[in-house]
Coordinates of C-alpha atoms in Angstrom, one line a residue:
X1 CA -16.0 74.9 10.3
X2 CA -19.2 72.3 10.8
X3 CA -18.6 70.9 7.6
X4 CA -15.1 70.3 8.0
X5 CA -15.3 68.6 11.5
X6 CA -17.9 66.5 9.7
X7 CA -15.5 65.4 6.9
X8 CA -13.0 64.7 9.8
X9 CA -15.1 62.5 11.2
X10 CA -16.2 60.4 8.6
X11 CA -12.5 60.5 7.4
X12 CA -11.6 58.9 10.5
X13 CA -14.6 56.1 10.3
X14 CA -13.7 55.1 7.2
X15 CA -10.2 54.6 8.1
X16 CA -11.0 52.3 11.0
X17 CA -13.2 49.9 8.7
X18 CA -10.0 49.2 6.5
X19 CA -8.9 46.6 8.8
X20 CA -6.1 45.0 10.9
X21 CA -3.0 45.7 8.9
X22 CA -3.3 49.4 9.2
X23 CA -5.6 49.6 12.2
X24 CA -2.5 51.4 14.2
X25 CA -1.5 53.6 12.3
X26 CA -5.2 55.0 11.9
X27 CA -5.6 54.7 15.5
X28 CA -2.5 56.9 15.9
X29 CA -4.1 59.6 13.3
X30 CA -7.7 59.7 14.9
X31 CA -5.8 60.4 18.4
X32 CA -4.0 63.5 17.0
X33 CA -7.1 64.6 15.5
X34 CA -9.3 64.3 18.3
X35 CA -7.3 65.8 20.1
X36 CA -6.7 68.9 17.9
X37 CA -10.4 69.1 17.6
X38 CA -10.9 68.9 21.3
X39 CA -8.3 71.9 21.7
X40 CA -9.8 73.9 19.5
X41 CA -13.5 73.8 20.4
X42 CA -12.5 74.4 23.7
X43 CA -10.6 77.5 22.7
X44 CA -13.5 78.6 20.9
X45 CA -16.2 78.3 23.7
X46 CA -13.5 80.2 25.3
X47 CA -14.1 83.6 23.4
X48 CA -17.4 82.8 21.9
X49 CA -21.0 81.8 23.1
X50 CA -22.4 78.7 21.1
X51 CA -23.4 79.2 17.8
X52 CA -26.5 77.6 16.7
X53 CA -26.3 76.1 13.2
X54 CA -28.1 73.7 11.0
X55 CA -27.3 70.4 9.4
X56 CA -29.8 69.9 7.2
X57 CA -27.4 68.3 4.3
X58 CA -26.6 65.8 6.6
X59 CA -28.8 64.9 10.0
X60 CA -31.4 67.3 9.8
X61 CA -31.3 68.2 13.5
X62 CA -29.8 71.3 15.4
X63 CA -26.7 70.9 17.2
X64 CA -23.8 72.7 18.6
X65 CA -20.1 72.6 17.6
X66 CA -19.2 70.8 21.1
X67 CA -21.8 68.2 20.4
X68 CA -20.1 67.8 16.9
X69 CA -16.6 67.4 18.8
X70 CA -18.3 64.7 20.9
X71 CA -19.6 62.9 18.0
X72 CA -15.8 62.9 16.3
X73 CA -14.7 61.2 20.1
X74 CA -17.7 58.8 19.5
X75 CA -16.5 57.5 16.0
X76 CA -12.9 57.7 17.4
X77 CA -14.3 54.6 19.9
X78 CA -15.8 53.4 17.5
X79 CA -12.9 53.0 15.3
X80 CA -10.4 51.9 18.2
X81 CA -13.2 49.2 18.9
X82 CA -13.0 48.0 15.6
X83 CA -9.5 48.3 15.2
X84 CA -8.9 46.1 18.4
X85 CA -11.6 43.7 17.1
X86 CA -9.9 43.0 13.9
X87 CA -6.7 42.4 15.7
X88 CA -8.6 40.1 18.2
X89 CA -9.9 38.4 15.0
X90 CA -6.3 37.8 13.3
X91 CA -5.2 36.4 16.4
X92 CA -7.6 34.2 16.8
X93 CA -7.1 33.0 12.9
X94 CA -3.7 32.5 13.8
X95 CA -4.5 30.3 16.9
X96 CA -7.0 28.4 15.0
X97 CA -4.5 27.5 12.1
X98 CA -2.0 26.9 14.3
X99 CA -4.1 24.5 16.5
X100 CA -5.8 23.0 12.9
X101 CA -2.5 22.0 12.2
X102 CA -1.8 20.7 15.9
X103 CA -5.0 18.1 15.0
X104 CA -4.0 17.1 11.8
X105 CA -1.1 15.7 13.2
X106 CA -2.9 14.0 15.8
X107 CA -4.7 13.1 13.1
X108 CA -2.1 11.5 11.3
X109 CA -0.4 9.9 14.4
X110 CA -4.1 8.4 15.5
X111 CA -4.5 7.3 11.8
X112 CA -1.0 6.3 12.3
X113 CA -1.7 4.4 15.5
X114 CA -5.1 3.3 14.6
X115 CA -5.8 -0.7 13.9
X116 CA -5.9 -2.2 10.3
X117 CA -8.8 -2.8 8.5
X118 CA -10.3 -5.7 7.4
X119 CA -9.0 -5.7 4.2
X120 CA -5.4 -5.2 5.6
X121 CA -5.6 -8.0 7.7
X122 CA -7.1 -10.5 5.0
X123 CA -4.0 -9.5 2.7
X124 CA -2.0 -10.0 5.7
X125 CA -3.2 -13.4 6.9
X126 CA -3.7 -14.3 3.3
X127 CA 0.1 -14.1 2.6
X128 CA 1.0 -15.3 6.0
X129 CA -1.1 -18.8 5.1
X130 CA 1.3 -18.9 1.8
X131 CA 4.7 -18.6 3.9
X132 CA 3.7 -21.4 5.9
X133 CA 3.1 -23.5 2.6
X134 CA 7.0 -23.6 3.3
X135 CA 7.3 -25.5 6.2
X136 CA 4.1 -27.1 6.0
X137 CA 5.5 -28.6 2.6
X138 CA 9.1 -29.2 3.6
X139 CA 7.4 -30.6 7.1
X140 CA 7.9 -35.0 6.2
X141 CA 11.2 -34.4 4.0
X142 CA 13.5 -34.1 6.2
X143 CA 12.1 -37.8 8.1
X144 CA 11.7 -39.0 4.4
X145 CA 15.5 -38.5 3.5
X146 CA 16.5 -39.3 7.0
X147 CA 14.5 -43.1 6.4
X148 CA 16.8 -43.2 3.1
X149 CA 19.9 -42.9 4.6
X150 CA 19.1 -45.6 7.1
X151 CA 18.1 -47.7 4.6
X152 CA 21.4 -47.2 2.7
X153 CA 23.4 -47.6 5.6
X154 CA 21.4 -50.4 6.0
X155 CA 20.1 -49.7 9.4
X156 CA 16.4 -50.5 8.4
X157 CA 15.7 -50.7 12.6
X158 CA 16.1 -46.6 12.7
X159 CA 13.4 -46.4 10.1
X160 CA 10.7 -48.4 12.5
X161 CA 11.9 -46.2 15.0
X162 CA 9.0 -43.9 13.4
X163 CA 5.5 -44.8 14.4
X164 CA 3.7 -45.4 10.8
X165 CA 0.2 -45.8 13.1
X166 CA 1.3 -42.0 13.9
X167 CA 1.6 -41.3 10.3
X168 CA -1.6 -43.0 9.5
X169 CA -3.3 -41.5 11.8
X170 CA -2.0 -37.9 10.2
X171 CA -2.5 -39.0 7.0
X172 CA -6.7 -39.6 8.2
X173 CA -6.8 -36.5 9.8
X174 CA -5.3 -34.9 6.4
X175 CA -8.0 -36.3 4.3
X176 CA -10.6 -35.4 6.6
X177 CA -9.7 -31.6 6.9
X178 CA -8.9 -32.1 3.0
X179 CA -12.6 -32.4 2.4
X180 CA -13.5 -30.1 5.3
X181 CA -11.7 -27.1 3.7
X182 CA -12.3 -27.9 0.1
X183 CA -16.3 -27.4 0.6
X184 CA -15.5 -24.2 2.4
X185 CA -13.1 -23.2 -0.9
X186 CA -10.1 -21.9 1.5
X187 CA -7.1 -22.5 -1.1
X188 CA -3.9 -22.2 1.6
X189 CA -5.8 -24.8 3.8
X190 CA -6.9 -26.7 1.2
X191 CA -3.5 -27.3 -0.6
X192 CA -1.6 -27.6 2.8
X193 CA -3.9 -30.8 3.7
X194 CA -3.5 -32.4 0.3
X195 CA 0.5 -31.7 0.6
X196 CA 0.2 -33.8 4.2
X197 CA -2.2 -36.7 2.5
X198 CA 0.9 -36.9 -0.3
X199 CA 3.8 -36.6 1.8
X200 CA 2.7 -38.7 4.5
X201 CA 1.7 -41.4 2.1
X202 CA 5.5 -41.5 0.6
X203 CA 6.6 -42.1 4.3
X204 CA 4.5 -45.1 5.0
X205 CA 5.6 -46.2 2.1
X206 CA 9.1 -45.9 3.2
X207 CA 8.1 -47.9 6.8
X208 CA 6.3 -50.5 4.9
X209 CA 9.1 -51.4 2.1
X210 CA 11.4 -51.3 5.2
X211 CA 9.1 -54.4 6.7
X212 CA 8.1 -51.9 9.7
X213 CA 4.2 -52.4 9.5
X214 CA 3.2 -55.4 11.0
X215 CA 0.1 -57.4 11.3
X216 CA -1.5 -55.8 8.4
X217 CA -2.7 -57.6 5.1
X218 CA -1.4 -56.5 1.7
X219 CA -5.2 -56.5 0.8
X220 CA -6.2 -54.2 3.7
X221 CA -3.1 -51.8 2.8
X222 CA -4.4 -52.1 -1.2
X223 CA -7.9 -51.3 0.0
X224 CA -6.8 -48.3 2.0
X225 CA -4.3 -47.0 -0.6
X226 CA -7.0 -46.9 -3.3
X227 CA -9.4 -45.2 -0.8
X228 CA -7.0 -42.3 0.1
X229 CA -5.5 -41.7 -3.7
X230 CA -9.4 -41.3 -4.4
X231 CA -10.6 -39.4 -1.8
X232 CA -7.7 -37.2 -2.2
X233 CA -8.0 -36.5 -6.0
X234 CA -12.1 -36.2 -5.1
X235 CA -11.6 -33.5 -2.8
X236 CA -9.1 -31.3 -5.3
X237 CA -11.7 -31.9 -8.1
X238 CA -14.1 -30.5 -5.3
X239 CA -12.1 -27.4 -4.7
X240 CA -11.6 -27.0 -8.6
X241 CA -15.4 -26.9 -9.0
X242 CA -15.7 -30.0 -10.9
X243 CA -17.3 -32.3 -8.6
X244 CA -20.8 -30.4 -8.8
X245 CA -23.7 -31.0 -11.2
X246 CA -26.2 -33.9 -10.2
X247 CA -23.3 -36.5 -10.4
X248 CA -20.8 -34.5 -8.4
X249 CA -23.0 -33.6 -6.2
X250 CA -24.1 -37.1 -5.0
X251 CA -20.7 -38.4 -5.3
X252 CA -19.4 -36.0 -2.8
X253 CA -22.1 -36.5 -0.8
X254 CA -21.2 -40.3 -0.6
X255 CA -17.6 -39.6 -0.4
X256 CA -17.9 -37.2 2.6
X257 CA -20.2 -39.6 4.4
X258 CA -18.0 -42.7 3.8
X259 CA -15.3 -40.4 5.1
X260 CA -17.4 -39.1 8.3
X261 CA -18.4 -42.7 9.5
X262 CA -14.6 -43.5 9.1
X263 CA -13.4 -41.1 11.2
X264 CA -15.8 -41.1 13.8
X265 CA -15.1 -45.3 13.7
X266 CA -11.4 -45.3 13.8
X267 CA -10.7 -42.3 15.3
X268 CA -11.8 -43.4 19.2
X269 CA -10.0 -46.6 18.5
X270 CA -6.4 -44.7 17.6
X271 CA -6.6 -42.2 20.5
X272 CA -7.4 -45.3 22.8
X273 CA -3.9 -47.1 21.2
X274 CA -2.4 -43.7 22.0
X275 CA -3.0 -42.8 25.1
X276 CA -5.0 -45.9 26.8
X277 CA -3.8 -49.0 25.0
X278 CA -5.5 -51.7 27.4
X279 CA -9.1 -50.8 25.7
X280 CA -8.5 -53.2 23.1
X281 CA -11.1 -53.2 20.2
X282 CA -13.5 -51.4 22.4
X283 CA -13.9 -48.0 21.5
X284 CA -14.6 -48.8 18.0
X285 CA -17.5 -51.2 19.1
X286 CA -18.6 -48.4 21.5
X287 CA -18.4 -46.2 18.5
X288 CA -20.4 -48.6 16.1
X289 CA -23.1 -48.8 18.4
X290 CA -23.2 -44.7 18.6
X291 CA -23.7 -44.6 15.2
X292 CA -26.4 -47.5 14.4
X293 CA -28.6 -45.8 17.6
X294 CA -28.3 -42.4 16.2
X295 CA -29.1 -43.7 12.8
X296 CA -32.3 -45.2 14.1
X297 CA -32.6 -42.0 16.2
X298 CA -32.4 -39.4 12.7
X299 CA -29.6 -38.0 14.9
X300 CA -27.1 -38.7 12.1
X301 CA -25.1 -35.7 11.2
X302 CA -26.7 -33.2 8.2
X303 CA -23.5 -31.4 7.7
X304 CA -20.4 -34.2 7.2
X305 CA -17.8 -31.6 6.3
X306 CA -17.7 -29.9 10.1
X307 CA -18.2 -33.4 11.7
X308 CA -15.0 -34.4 9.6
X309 CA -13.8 -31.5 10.8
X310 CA -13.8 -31.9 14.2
X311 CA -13.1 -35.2 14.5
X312 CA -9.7 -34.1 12.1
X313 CA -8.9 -31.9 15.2
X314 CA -9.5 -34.3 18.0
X315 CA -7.2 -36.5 16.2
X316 CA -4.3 -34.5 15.9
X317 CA -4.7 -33.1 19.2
X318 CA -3.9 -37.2 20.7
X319 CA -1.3 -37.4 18.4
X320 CA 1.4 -35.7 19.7
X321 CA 0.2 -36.3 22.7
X322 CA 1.3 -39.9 22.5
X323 CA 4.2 -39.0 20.9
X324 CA 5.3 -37.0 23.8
X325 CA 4.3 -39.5 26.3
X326 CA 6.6 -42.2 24.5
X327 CA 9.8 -39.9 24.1
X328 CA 9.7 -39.4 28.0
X329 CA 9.3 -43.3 28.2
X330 CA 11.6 -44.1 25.7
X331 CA 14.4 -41.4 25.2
X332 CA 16.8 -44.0 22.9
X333 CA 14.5 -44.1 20.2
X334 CA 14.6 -40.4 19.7
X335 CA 17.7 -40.9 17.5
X336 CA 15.5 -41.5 14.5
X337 CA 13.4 -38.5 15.3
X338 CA 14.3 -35.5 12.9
X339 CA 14.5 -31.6 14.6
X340 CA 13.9 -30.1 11.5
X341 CA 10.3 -31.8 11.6
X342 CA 8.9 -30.5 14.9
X343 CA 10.3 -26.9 13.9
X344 CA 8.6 -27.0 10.6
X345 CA 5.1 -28.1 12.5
X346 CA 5.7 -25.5 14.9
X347 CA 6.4 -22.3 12.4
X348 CA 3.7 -24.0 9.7
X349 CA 1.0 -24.0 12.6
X350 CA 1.9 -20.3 13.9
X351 CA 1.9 -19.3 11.0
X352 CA -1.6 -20.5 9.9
X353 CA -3.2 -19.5 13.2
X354 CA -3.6 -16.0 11.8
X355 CA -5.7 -16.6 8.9
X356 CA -7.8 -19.4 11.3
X357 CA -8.4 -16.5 13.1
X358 CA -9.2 -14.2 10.6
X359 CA -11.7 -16.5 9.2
X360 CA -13.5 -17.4 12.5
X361 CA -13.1 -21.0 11.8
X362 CA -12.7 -22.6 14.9
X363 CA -11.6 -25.9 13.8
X364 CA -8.9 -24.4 12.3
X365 CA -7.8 -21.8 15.1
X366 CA -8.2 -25.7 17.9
X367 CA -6.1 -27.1 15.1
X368 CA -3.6 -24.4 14.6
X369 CA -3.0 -23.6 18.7
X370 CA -2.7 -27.1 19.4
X371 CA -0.5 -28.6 16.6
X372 CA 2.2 -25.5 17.0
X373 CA 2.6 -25.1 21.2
X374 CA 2.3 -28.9 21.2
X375 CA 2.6 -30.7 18.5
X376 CA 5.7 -28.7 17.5
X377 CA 7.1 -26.8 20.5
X378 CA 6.0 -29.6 22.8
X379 CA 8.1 -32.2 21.0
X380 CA 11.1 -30.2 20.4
X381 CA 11.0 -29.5 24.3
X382 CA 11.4 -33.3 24.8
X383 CA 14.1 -33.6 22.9
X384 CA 15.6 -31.0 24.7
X385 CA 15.7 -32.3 28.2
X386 CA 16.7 -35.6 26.7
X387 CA 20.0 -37.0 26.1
X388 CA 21.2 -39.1 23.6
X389 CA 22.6 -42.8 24.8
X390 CA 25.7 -42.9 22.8
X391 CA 27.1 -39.0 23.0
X392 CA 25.4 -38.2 26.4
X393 CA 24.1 -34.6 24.2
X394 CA 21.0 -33.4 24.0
X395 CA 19.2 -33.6 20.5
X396 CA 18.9 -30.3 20.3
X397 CA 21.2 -27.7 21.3
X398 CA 19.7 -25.1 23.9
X399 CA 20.5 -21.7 21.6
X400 CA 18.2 -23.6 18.8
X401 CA 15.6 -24.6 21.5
X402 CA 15.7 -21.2 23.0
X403 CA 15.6 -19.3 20.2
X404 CA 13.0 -21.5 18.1
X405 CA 10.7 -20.6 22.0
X406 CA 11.1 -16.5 21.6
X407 CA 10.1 -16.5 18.2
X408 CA 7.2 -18.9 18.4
X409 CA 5.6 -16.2 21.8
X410 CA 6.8 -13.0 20.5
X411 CA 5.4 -14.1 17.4
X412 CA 2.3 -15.2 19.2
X413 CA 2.3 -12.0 21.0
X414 CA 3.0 -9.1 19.0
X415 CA 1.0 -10.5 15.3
X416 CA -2.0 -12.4 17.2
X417 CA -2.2 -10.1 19.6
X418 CA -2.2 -6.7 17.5
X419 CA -4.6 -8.7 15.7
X420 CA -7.2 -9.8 18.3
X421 CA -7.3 -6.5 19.6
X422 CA -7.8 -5.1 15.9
X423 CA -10.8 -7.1 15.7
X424 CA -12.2 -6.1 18.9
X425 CA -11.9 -2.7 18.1
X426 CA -14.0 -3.2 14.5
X427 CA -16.6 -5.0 16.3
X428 CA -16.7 -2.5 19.2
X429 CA -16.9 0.7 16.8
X430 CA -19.5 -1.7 14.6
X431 CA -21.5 -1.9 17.7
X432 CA -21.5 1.3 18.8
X433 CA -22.6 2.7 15.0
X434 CA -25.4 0.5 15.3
X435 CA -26.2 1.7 18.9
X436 CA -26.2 5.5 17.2
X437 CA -28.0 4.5 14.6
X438 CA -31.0 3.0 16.0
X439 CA -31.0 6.2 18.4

């Protein structure tokens, strides 16, 4: 009878170890049997006296039949225990698949949410720079064409309604930024400064054959010409990597130089015409003199291309200025202006402001912010509060004014703002890798 409560017993351990899946219907079977061997070794203490027996196949010790009973309730536990462990073990399997899956979704949504990387955004401010070669080339057409059909109709007075000193002054700023971003190899830059050198070189052309320039000599406008043609075609060559070697290299070093002392000459003297004509000739004296005392000084700039640069920028940011200042003075003359040129300075500018941005250059970004909120949204407001003379209208209707203003701040605020805080996030995640790095 020992032996066989011994083969019960081990019976019902083995059961238990066989795990989860049949852990209660084994749990049911060692019950039963427990409790039949319970039952009957209390019957038999009932009409008999213990019986002393050995287990020497097995423990080696002596031991009763109601301590083998005990050792069957023992294993019993211990197979409940295990029983309830496995269970506990699948359910916790369960839970941690279940809340596995739970993370890789917030996975996905944070990877979802999270901000692009840098290649992302130098794609995307890479293409954005090529839609605004649109408007940036289409931006003196429509003021081109518009000259011709004045000068067919014969109305040759419309076409000196343009400022060609304006134009000029663009056309400077143009070839200054032309060599600025042609040393630093950016192609959309590069090619949307040549197309302004071009086009605005066909338009003064167009205000000059109309007799609109005045007080200039044919030599002085020859001399200039040639300059800008050649600097132009310098600066592409430049770009194209054929102005280097010992020869390109010290041309473009004279070209570029030629170019700064230009700029930083004339450039006083047509913001002072702009905005404070009474000056006269003086800020170009006043700049002359700058230049021969830092000459003497060795204070003379070492790097021509960002002094071109900036003084690019500081020109276009007076130029519009002025523009501004004589539509409010002079509302009839606004009849020669074209709409379709402020909106294509606006939506060019915008548009480039991403890649400036991208880049880090802050010529570019100062060139960008200013030339599309005012040299392009500025100007289309004046002609908005201002009414033409002969039709008592406005020059520009208020749905187009309106709706040209959403698009140029939602676009301002939804792609320049997604991506200022994009780079903010890269440098604060940079920074903090560093931080656990060097701990």
């Amino acid at each position: 009878m020992s032996r066989v409560v011994d083969v019960l017993g081990v019976g019902v351990e083995r059961r238990f170890e066989r795990g989860s899946s049949r852990a209660r219907d084994a749990r049911r079977r060692s019950i039963a049997r427990a409790r039949w061997l319970k039952d009957s070794s209390a019957r038999r203490r009932r009409t008999t006296t213990t019986t002393t027996t050995t287990n020497g196949a097995r423990d080696g010790v002596m031991m009763t039949s109601g301590t083998r009973v005990r050792m069957v309730d023992a294993r019993a536990r211990r197979g409940f225990e295990r029983a309830r462990a496995l269970r506990a073990s699948d359910a916790e399997a369960r839970l941690a698949a279940r809340d596995g899956d739970g993370e890789d979704d917030g996975d996905g949504a944070r990877r979802a949410r999270a901000p692009k990387t840098e290649e992302e955004w130098d794609a995307l401010t890479e293409w954005l720079s090529l839609c605004a070669m649109a408007p940036l080339t289409l931006l003196t057409f429509p003021q081109i064409w518009k000259n011709y059909v004045n000068a067919m109709a014969g109305d040759l007075a419309a076409i000196g309604a343009v400022s060609w000193q304006g134009y000029a002054a663009g056309m400077l700023g143009n070839l200054l930024l032309l060599s600025y971003f042609a040393d630093k190899r950016e192609p959309t830059a590069t090619a949307a400064q040549a197309i302004g050198v071009t086009t605005s070189f066909m338009l003064i052309t167009q205000i000059a054959w109309s007799g609109n320039v005045h007080n200039v000599a044919p030599i002085a406008m020859a001399s200039a010409s040639a300059f800008i043609v050649g600097g132009a075609t310098l600066s592409v060559a430049r770009y194209f990597n054929y102005a280097h070697g010992a020869r390109g290299e010290k041309l473009w070093s004279m070209y570029q130089t030629a170019l700064g002392v230009i700029g930083l000459t004339v450039t006083p003297q047509i913001i002072s015409n702009a905005l404070t004509p009474g000056l006269g000739w003086l800020p170009v004296e006043l700049s002359v003199l700058g230049l021969v005392a830092a000459h003497r000084a060795d204070k003379l700039p070492t790097k021509w291309s960002e002094c071109s640069g900036w003084t690019a920028t500081a020109l276009f940011m007076s130029m519009p200025v002025a523009q501004i200042a004589s539509n409010l003075h002079s509302p009839e003359s606004l009849q020669g202006l074209s709409v379709l040129t402020s909106v294509f300075i606006t939506g060019g500018n915008a548009l480039m402001l991403s890649r400036a941005i991208f880049v880090k250059d802050l010529v570019w970004i100062a060139g960008s912010v200013w030339g599309a909120f005012v040299g392009g949204w500025g100007i289309l407001a004046t002609l908005f509060i201002s009414h033409s003379p002969l039709t008592g209208e406005r020059y520009i209707t208020e749905v187009e004014f309106y709706t040209i203003t959403v698009l140029l701040f939602s676009y301002t605020v939804i792609v320049i703002g997604s991506q200022l805080r994009s780079m903010l996030s890269h440098e604060s995640s940079a920074e903090s890798s560093i931080d656990a790095s060097s701990r």
